[in-house]
Coordinates of C-alpha atoms in Angstrom, one line a residue:
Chain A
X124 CA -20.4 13.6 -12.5
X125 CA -18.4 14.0 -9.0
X126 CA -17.1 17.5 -8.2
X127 CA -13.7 17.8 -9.6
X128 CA -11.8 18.7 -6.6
X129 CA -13.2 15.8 -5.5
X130 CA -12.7 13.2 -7.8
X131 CA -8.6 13.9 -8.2
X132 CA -7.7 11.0 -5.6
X133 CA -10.9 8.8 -6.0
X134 CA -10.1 5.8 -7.5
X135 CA -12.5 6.0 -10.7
X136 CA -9.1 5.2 -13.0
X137 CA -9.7 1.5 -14.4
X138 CA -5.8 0.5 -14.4
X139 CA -5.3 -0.5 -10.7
X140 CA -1.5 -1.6 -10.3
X141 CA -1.9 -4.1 -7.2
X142 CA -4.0 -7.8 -8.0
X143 CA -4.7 -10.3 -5.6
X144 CA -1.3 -10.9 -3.7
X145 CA -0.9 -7.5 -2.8
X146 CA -4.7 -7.5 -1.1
X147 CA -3.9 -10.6 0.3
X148 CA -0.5 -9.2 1.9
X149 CA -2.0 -6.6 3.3
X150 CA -4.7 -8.4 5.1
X151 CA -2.7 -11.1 6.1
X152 CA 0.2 -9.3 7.4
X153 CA -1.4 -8.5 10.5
X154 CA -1.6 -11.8 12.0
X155 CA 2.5 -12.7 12.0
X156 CA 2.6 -8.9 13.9
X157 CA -0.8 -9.5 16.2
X158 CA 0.4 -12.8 17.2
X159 CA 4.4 -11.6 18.4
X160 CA 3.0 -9.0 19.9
X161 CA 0.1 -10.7 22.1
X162 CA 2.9 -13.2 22.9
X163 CA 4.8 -10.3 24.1
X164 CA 2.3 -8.5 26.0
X165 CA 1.4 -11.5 27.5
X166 CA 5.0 -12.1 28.6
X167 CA 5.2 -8.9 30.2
X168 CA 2.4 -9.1 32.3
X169 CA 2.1 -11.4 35.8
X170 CA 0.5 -14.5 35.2
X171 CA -3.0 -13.6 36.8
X172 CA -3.9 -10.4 34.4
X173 CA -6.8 -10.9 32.4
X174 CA -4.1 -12.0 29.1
X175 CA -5.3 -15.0 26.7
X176 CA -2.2 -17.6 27.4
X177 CA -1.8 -20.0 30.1
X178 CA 1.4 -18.1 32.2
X179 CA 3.9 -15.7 31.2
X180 CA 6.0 -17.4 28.6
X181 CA 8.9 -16.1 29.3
X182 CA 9.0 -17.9 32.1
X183 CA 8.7 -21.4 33.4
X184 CA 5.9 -23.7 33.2
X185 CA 3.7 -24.8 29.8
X186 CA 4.5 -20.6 28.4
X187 CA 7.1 -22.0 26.7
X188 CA 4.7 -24.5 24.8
X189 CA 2.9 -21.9 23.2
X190 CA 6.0 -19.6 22.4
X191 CA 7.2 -22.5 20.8
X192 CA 3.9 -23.0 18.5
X193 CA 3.7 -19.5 17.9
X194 CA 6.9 -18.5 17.1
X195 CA 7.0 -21.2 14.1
X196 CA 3.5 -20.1 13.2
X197 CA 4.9 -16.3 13.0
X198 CA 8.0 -17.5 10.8
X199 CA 5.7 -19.5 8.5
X200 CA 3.1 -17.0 8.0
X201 CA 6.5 -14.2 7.3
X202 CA 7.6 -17.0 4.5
X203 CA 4.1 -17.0 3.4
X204 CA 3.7 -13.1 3.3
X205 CA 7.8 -13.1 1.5
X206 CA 6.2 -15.9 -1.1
X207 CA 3.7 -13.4 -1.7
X208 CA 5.8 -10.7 -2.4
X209 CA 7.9 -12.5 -4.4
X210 CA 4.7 -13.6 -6.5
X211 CA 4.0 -10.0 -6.7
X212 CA 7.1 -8.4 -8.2
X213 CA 7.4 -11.4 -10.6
X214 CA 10.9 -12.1 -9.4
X215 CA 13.1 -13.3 -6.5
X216 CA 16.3 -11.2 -7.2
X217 CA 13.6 -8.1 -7.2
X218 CA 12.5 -8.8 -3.5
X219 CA 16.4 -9.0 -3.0
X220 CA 16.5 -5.8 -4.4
X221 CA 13.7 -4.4 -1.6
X222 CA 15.9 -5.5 0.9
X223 CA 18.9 -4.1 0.1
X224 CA 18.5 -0.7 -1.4
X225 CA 18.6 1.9 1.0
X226 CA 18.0 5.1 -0.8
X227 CA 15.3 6.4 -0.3
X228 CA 13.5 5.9 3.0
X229 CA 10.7 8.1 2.2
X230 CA 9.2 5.2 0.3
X231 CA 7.2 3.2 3.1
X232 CA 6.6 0.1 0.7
X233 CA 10.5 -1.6 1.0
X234 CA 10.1 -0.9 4.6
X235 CA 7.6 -4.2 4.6
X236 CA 10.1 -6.4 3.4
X237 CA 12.9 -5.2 5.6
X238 CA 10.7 -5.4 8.5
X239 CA 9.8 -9.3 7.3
X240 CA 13.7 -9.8 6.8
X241 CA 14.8 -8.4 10.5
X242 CA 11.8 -10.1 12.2
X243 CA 12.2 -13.5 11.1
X244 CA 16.1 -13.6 11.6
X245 CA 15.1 -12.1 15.4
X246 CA 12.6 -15.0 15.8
X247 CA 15.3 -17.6 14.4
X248 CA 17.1 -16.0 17.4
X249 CA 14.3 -16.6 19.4
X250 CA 13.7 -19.7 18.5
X251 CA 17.3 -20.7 19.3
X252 CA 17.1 -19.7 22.3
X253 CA 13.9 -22.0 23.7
X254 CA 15.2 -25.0 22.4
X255 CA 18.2 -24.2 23.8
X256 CA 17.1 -23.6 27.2
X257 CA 14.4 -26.6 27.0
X258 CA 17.6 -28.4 26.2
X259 CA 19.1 -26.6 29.4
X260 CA 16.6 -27.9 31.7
X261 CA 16.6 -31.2 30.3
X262 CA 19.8 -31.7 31.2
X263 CA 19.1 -30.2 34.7
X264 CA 16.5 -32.2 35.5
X265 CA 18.2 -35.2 34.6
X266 CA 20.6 -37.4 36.5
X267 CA 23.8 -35.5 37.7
X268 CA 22.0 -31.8 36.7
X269 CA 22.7 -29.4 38.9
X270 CA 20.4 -25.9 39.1
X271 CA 20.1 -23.9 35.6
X272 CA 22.6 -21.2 35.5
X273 CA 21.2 -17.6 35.1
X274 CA 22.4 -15.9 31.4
X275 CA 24.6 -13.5 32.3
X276 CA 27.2 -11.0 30.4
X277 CA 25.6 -10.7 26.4
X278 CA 23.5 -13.5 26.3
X279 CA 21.4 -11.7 29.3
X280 CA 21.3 -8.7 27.2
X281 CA 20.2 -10.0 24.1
X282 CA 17.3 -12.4 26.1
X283 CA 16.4 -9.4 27.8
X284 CA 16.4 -7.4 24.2
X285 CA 15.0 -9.6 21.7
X286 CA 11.3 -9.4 23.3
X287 CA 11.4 -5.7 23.1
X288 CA 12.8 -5.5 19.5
X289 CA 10.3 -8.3 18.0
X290 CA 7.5 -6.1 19.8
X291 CA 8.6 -3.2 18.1
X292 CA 9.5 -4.9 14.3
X293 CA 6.0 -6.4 14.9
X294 CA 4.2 -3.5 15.5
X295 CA 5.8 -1.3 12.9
X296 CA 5.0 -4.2 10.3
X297 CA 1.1 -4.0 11.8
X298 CA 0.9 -0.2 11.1
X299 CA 3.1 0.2 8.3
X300 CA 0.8 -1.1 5.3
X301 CA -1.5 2.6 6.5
X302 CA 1.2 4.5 5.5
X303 CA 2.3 3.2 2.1
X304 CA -1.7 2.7 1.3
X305 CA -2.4 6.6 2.5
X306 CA 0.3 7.9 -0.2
X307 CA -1.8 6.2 -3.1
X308 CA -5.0 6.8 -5.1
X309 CA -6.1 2.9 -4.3
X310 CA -6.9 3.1 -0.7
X311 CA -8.9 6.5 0.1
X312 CA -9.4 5.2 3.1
X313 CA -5.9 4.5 4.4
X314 CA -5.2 8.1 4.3
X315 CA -7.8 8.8 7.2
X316 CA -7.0 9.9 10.6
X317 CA -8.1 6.1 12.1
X318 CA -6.2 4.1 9.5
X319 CA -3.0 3.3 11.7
X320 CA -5.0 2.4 14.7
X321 CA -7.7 0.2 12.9
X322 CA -4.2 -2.0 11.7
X323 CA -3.1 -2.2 14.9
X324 CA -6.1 -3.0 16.3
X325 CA -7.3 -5.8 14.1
X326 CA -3.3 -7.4 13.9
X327 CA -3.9 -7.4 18.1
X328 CA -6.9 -8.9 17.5
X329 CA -6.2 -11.3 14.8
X330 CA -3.0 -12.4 17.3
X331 CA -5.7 -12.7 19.9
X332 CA -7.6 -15.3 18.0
X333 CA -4.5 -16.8 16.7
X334 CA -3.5 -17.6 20.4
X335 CA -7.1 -18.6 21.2
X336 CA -6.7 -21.2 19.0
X337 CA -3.1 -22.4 19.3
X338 CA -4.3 -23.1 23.0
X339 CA -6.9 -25.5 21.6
X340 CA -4.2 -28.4 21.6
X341 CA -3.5 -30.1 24.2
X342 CA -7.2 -29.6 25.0
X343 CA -8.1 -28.3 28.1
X344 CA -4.0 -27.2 28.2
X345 CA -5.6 -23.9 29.3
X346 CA -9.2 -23.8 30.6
X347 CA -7.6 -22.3 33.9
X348 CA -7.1 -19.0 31.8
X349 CA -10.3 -19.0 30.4
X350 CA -12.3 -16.2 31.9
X351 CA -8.7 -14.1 31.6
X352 CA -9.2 -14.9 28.0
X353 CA -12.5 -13.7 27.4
X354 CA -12.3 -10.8 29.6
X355 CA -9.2 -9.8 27.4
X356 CA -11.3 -10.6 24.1
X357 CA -14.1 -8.6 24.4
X358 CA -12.4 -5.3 26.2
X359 CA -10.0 -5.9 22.9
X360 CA -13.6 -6.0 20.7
X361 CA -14.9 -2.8 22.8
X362 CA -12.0 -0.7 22.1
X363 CA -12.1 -1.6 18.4
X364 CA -16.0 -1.0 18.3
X365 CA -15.2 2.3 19.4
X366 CA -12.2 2.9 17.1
X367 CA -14.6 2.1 14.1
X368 CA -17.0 4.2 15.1
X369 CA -14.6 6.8 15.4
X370 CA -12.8 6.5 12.5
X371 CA -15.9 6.5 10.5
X372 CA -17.5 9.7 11.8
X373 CA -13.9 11.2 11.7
X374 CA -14.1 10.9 7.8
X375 CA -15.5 14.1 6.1
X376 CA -18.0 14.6 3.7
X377 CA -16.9 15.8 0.1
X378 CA -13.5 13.9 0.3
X379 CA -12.1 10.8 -1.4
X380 CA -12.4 9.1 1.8
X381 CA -16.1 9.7 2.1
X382 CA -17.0 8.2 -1.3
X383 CA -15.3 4.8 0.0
X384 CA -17.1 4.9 3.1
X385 CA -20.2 5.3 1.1
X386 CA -18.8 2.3 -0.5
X387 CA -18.8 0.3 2.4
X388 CA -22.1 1.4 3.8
X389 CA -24.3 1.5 1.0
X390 CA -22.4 0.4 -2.1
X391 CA -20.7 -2.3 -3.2
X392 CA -18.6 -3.4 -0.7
X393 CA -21.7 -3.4 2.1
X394 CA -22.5 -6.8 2.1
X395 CA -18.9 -8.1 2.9
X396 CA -18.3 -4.6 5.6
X397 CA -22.2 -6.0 7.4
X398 CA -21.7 -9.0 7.4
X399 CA -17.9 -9.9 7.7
X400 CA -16.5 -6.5 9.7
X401 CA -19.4 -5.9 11.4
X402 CA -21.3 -9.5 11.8
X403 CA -18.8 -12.4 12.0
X404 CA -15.8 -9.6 13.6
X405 CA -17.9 -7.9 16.5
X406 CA -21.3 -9.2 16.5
X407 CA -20.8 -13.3 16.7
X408 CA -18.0 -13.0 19.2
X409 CA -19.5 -10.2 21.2
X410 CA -22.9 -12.5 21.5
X411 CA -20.9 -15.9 22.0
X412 CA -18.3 -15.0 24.5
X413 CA -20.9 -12.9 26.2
X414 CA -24.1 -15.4 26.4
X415 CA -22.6 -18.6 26.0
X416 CA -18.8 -17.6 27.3
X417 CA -18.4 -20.3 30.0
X418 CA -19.0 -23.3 27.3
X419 CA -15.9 -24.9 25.8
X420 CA -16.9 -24.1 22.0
X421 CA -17.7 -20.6 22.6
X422 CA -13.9 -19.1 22.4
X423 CA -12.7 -20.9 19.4
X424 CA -16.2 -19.8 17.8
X425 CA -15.5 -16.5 18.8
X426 CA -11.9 -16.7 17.9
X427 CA -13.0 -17.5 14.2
X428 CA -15.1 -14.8 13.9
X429 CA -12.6 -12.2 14.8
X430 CA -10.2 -13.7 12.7
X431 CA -12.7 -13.4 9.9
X432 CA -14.1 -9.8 10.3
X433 CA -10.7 -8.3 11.5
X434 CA -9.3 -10.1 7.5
X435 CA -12.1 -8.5 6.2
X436 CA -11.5 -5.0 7.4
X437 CA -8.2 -4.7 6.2
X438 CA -8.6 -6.0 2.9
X439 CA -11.7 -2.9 2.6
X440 CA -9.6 -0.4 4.1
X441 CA -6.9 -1.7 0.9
X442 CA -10.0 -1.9 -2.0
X443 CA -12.5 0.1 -1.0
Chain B
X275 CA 20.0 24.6 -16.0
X276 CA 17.0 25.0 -17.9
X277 CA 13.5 23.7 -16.1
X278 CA 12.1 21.8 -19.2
X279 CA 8.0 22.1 -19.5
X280 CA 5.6 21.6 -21.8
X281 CA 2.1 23.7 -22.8
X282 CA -0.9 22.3 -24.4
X283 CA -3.0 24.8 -25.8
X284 CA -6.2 22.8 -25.9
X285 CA -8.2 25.4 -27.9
X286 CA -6.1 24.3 -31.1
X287 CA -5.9 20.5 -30.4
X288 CA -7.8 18.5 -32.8
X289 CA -7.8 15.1 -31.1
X290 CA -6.3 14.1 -33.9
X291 CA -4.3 11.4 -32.1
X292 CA -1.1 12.1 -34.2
X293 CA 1.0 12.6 -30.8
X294 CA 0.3 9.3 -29.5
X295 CA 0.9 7.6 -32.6
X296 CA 4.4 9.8 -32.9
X297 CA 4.9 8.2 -28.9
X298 CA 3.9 5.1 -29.5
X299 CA 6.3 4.7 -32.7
X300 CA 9.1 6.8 -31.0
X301 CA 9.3 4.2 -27.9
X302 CA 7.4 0.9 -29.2
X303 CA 5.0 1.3 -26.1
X304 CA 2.6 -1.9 -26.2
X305 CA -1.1 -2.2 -27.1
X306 CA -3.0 -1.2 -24.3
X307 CA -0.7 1.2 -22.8
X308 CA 0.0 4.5 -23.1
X309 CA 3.0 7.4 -22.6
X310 CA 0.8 9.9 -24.2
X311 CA -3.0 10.2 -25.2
X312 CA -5.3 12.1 -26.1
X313 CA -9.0 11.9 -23.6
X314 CA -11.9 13.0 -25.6
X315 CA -14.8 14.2 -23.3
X316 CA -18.2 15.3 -24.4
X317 CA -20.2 18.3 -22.5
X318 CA -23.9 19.5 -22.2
X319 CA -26.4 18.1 -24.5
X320 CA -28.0 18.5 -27.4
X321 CA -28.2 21.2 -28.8
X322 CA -25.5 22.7 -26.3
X323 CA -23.3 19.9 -26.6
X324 CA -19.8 20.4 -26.6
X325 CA -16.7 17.9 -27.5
X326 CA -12.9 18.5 -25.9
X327 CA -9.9 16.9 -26.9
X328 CA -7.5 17.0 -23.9
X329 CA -4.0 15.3 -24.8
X330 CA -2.2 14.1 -21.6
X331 CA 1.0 12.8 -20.1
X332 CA 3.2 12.4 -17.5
X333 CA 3.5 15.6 -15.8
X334 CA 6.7 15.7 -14.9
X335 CA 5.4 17.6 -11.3
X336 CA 7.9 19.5 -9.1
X337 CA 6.5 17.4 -6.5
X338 CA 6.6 13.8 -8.1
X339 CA 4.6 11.5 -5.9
X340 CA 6.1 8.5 -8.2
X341 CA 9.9 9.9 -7.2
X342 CA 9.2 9.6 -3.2
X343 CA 7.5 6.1 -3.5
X344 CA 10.3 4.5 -5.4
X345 CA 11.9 2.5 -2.8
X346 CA 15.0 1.1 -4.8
X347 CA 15.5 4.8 -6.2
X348 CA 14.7 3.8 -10.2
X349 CA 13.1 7.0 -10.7
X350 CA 15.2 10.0 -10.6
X351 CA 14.8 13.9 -11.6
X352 CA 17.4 14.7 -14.3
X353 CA 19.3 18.2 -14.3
X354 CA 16.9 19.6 -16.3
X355 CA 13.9 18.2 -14.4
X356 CA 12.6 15.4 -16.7
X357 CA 12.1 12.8 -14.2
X358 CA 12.4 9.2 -16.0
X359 CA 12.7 5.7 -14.7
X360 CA 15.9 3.9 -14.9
X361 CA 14.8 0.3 -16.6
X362 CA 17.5 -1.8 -14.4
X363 CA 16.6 -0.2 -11.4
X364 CA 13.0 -1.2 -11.3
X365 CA 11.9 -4.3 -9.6
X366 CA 8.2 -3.5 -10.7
X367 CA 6.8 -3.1 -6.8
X368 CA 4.1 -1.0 -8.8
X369 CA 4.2 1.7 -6.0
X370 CA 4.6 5.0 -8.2
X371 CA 2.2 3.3 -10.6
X372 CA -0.5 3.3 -7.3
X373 CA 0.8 7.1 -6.4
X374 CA 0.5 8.7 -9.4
X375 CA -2.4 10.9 -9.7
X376 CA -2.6 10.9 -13.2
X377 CA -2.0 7.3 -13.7
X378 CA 0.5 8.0 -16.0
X379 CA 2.8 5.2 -15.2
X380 CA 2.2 2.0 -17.1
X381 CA 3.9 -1.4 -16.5
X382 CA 5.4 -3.2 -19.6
X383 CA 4.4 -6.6 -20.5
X384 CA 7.6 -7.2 -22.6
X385 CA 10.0 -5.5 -20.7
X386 CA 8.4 -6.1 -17.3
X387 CA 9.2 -2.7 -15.6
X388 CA 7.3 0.4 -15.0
X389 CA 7.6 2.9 -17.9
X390 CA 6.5 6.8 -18.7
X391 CA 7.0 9.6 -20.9
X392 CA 10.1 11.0 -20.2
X393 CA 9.5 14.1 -22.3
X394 CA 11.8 12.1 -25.2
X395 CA 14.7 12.8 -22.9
X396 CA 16.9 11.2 -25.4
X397 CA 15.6 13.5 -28.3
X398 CA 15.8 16.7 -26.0
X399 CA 19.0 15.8 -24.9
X400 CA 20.4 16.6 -28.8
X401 CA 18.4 20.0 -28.6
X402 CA 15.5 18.4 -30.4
X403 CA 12.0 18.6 -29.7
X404 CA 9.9 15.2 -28.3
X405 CA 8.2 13.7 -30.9
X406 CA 4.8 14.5 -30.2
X407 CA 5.6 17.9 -30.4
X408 CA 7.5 17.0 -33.5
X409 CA 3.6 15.7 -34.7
X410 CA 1.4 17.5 -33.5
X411 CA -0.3 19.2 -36.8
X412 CA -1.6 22.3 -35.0
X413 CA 1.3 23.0 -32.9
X414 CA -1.0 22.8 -29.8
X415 CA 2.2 21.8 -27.7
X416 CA 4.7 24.0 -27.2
X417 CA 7.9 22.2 -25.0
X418 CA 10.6 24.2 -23.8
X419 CA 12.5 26.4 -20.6
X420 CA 10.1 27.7 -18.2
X421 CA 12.5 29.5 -16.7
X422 CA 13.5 31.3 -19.6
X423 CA 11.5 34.6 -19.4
X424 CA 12.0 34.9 -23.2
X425 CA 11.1 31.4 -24.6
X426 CA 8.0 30.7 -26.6
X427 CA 6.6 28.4 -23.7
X428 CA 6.8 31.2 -20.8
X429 CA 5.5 34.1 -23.1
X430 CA 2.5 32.0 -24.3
X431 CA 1.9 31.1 -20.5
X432 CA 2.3 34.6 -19.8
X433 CA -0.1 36.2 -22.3
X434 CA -2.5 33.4 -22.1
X435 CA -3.0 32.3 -18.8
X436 CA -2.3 28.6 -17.7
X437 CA -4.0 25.6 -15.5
X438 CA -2.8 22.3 -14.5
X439 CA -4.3 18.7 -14.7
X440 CA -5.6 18.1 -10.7
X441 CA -4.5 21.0 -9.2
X442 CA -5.9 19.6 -5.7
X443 CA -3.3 16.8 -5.7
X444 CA -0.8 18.9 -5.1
X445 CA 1.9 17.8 -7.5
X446 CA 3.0 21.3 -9.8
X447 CA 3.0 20.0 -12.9
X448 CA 5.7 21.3 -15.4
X449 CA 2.7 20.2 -18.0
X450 CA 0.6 23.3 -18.8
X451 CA -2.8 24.5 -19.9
X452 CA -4.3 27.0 -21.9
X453 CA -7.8 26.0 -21.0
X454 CA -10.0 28.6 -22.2
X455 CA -13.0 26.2 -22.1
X456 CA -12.4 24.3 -19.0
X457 CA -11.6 21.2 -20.0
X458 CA -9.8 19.8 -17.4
X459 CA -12.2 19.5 -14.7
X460 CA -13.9 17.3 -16.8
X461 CA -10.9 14.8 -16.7
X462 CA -10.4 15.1 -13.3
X463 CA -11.3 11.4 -12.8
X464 CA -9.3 10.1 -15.5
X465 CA -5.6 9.1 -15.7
X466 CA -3.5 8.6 -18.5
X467 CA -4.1 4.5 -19.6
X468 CA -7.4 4.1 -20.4
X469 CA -9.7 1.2 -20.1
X470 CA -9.3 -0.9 -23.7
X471 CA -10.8 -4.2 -22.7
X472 CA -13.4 -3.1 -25.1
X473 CA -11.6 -3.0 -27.9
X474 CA -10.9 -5.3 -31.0
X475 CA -7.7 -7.4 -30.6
X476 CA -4.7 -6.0 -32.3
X477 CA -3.8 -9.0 -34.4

C-alpha cells in the first residue's frame, strides 16, 4: 500500500482519458519544431560553424534545397500532428473550436493547436517566399536578367521576421506538451524540474536527425559538411546525456515523480527506457559517429538511432 | 450567495449504494461510468479486519484543476459554486478528465462530452436537495451553505470535525468528511470511475 500523501497524483486510477493519438502527438510533435528550428539555427550561423546543413540557407547556394525539403516535411508532419488531433477529439468542428476560443489561456492544451495553426500559415509564407525568389533568380540568370533586386520596404521586414517568429512558434510547440502534461495525474514525470528542457532537447535532436537524413539525397549533396555535422551531433548527444542525468537525480524520493522513474529503471517501462532512450538514442550514435564517424553509413545510422531513442523518451515522459 | 457543500458522515454510511443508483436514475449516466459511487475498502486482517464504505464525487474544490484546464471555457463555477460542464461547449479534448485528482470526470459514450456531478444543480436550483441526498437511507450526506454559520452542514462540521478526499492535491474540496476512522487515506489512490472490465455485461 503506497503512503497516502504519496499516492494522490500517482497514476494508480484505471480510467486514463488520453489513448494512442494523444501519445503519439506528444512524441511526434517534436520533430516539425526540432527540424524549424535546426533550420533556423543553422541559418543564423556562418557557413563554416560546426551546424549539420550544407551553407546557411538563407542564403545563396544549395541552402535553399534543403529549406525547400524541410519546410514541406515540417507542414506535412503539422497536417499529420492536426489529423491526429482531429482523431482525438472525434470531430473536425471541435479542433475548430481549439483554435478559436480564447477564454481561458490558463489551459496550455489549445495552445498546441494554435501554435500548429500560426506555424503552418508562417511556413506557407515561407514557402511563398523561396519559390518565389528561386523564380527571381531564374529569371535573372536568364537571357535579358539583370542583378536580383534586394527586398526592401515590408517585404524586407517580413523576410527578416518570419525566421525569428517560426523559431519562436517552434520552440514554444517543442516545450509546450511539459506544461499541459505537468498539470495532470498522467505524466508524473512532466511535472519535474527537467521536463521542459528534455523536450527541447530531444525536438533539437530529432530535427538534427531529420536534417541528417534530408541531406542523404542528392547523395554526397553534403559530404563537405560532414565532420561539422557530427561534431554538432554528438556535442547535441553530450548536453542531453547530461540533461538526463540531471533530471533524473533532480527527482526526489517519496514523490509521484519518483514512482515513475522507478518505473523506467526497474519496472515496466525499463526495457523500452535501456534499450530505446538509452541504447539506440545515446549509445548507437555516440559509438557510430565516434568509431566509425568518417564512413558514409555512419551518420544516417546514427541519425536513426536518435530519432528512435529521442521518440522513445517523450512518449515515457507522457506514460510513464 | 450561498457556498453550496456537501458532508459525508462516513461513520453512518452503509455502502448501501442507494445514492448511486438515485444518480444514475436522476441523470441516465451510462454503464460503466459514474457521477457518484460508493468505494468499499477492506483494513487489517483477520481477526482485526475492518470494512469502509466511502461514497465519493465530484468535489466541487475551490481550486478546480478541471476549471483552469478547460481550454474552450465549458466548465464554469456557478454563483453558488457548483461548478458544472456546459454540454455544447465541450469539444471532449479530455484535459479536466487528465487533471482531476479524483477522476471524477467521465466522458459519455452517447452524448460524447465530458460529464460530472454537478451537485443536481437543476434540483438545488428549486431549493431541493440532490438526489442522492434525497436517497441516502442513513442521512450520511448532509448538502447545504457552508457559509451559513447556522445551517445543519456547518454545525455538524463544527461539532464534528471534518477531512477532505487528497488533501495534498491542493484542491479545497467543498465535499466534506466526518472520518472518525480514517478512511480516506485508504482511497487515496482511487478516483471516482472504477475499473468494471470485470464485470458481467449489462444486457
Amino acid at each position: 500500500m503506497p503512503e497516502p500523501a504519496l499516492a494522490a497524483q500517482i497514476t494508480p486510477m484505471e480510467n486514463v482519458p488520453w489513448g494512442a493519438p494523444l501519445a503519439l502527438y506528444f512524441t511526434l510533435i517534436g520533430l516539425p519544431s526540432g527540424l524549424t528550428l535546426i533550420l533556423w539555427w543553422r541559418a543564423a550561423r556562418p557557413a563554416t560553424a560546426a551546424v549539420p546543413g550544407a551553407s546557411p540557407g538563407g542564403g545563396g547556394g544549395e541552402g535553399w534545397r534543403l529549406d525547400w525539403r524541410a519546410h514541406w516535411t515540417v507542414l506535412a508532419l503539422l497536417t499529420a500532428a492536426g489529423a491526429l488531433l482531429v482523431t482525438d477529439l472525434g470531430r473536425p468542428e471541435r479542433f475548430f473550436l481549439m483554435l478559436t476560443a480564447f477564454g481561458n489561456w490558463d489551459s496550455p492544451i489549445s495552445l498546441g493547436a494554435k501554435l500548429i495553426a500560426v506555424k503552418s500559415a508562417l511556413l506557407a509564407l515561407a514557402l511563398y517566399l523561396l519559390w518565389d525568389l528561386l523564380w527571381a533568380r531564374r529569371r535573372a540568370a536568364g537571357p535579358g536578367g539583370g542583378p536580383l533586386p534586394a527586398a526592401r520596404g515590408p517585404a524586407r521586414a517580413v523576410d527578416r521576421a518570419l525566421p525569428w517568429l517560426l523559431g519562436a512558434a517552434s520552440a514554444a510547440l517543442a516545450v509546450y506538451p511539459a506544461a499541459v502534461l505537468a498539470r495532470t495525474w498522467v505524466s508524473p514525470l512532466a511535472a519535474t524540474p527537467g521536463a521542459a528542457l528534455l523536450y527541447l532537447l530531444t525536438a533539437l535532436l530529432m530535427g538534427g536527425a531529420a536534417v541528417q537524413l534530408l541531406l542523404l539525397w542528392p547523395p554526397g549533396g553534403a559530404a563537405a559538411e560532414d565532420p561539422a555535422r557530427r561534431r554538432f551531433t554528438l556535442g547535441l548527444l553530450t548536453v542531453y546525456a547530461a540533461a538526463l542525468f540531471f533530471a533524473g537525480i533532480s527527482v526526489a524520493d517519496g514523490t509521484p515523480a519518483r514512482e515513475s522513474l522507478d518505473a523506467l529503471l526497474n519496472g515496466g517501462w525499463s526495457a523500452l527506457f535501456y534499450g530505446g532512450v538509452l541504447g539506440a538514442g545515446l549509445l548507437l550514435p555516440l559509438l557510430t559517429l565516434g568509431l566509425a564517424g568518417r564512413r558514409r553509413w555512419a551518420q544516417p545510422a546514427a541519425a536513426v538511432g536518435v530519432l528512435a531513442g529521442a521518440c522513445a523518451l517523450r512518449f515515457l515522459i507522457f506514460a510513464a | 450567495m450561498a457556498r453550496l457543500g456537501m458532508l459525508i458522515d462516513l461513520s453512518t454510511c452503509i455502502g448501501c449504494h442507494a445514492c448511486s443508483v438515485a444518480c444514475k436514475a436522476e441523470f441516465d449516466v451510462p454503464l460503466g461510468v459514474f457521477r457518484d459511487t460508493v468505494r468499499t475498502v477492506e483494513e487489517g486482517q483477520y481477526p482485526k479486519a475492518a470494512k469502509h464504505f466511502v461514497p465519493v464525487l465530484c468535489n466541487h474544490c475551490e481550486d478546480a484543476p478541471c476549471l483552469d484546464a478547460c481550454p474552450t471555457g465549458a466548465i464554469t463555477r456557478l454563483e453558488n459554486g457548483e461548478v458544472v460542464i456546459e454540454e455544447g461547449d465541450c469539444n471532449l479534448n479530455r484535459f479536466c478528465m487528465a487533471a482531476c485528482p479524483y477522476d471524477a470526470i467521465y466522458e459519455d459514450p452517447e452524448k460524447n462530452v465530458a460529464q460530472k456531478c454537478t451537485f443536481c444543480e437543476h434540483r438545488t436550483a428549486d431549493g431541493r436537495q440532490p438526489a442522492c441526498v434525497d436517497a441516502c437511507p442513513t442521512g450520511c450526506r448532509i448538502f447545504g451553505d457552508l457559509d451559513d454559520p447556522d445551517s445543519r452542514i456547518s454545525v455538524t462540521a463544527r461539532e464534528n470535525g471534518t477531512d477532505v478526499w487528497k488533501p495534498e492535491a491542493g484542491t479545497r474540496p467543498r465535499v466534506l468528511y466526518v472520518d472518525p476512522r480514517r478512511a480516506l487515506p485508504l482511497i487515496a489512490a482511487d478516483g471516482v470511475q472504477m475499473d468494471t472490465g470485470a464485470d458481467l455485461a449489462g444486457e
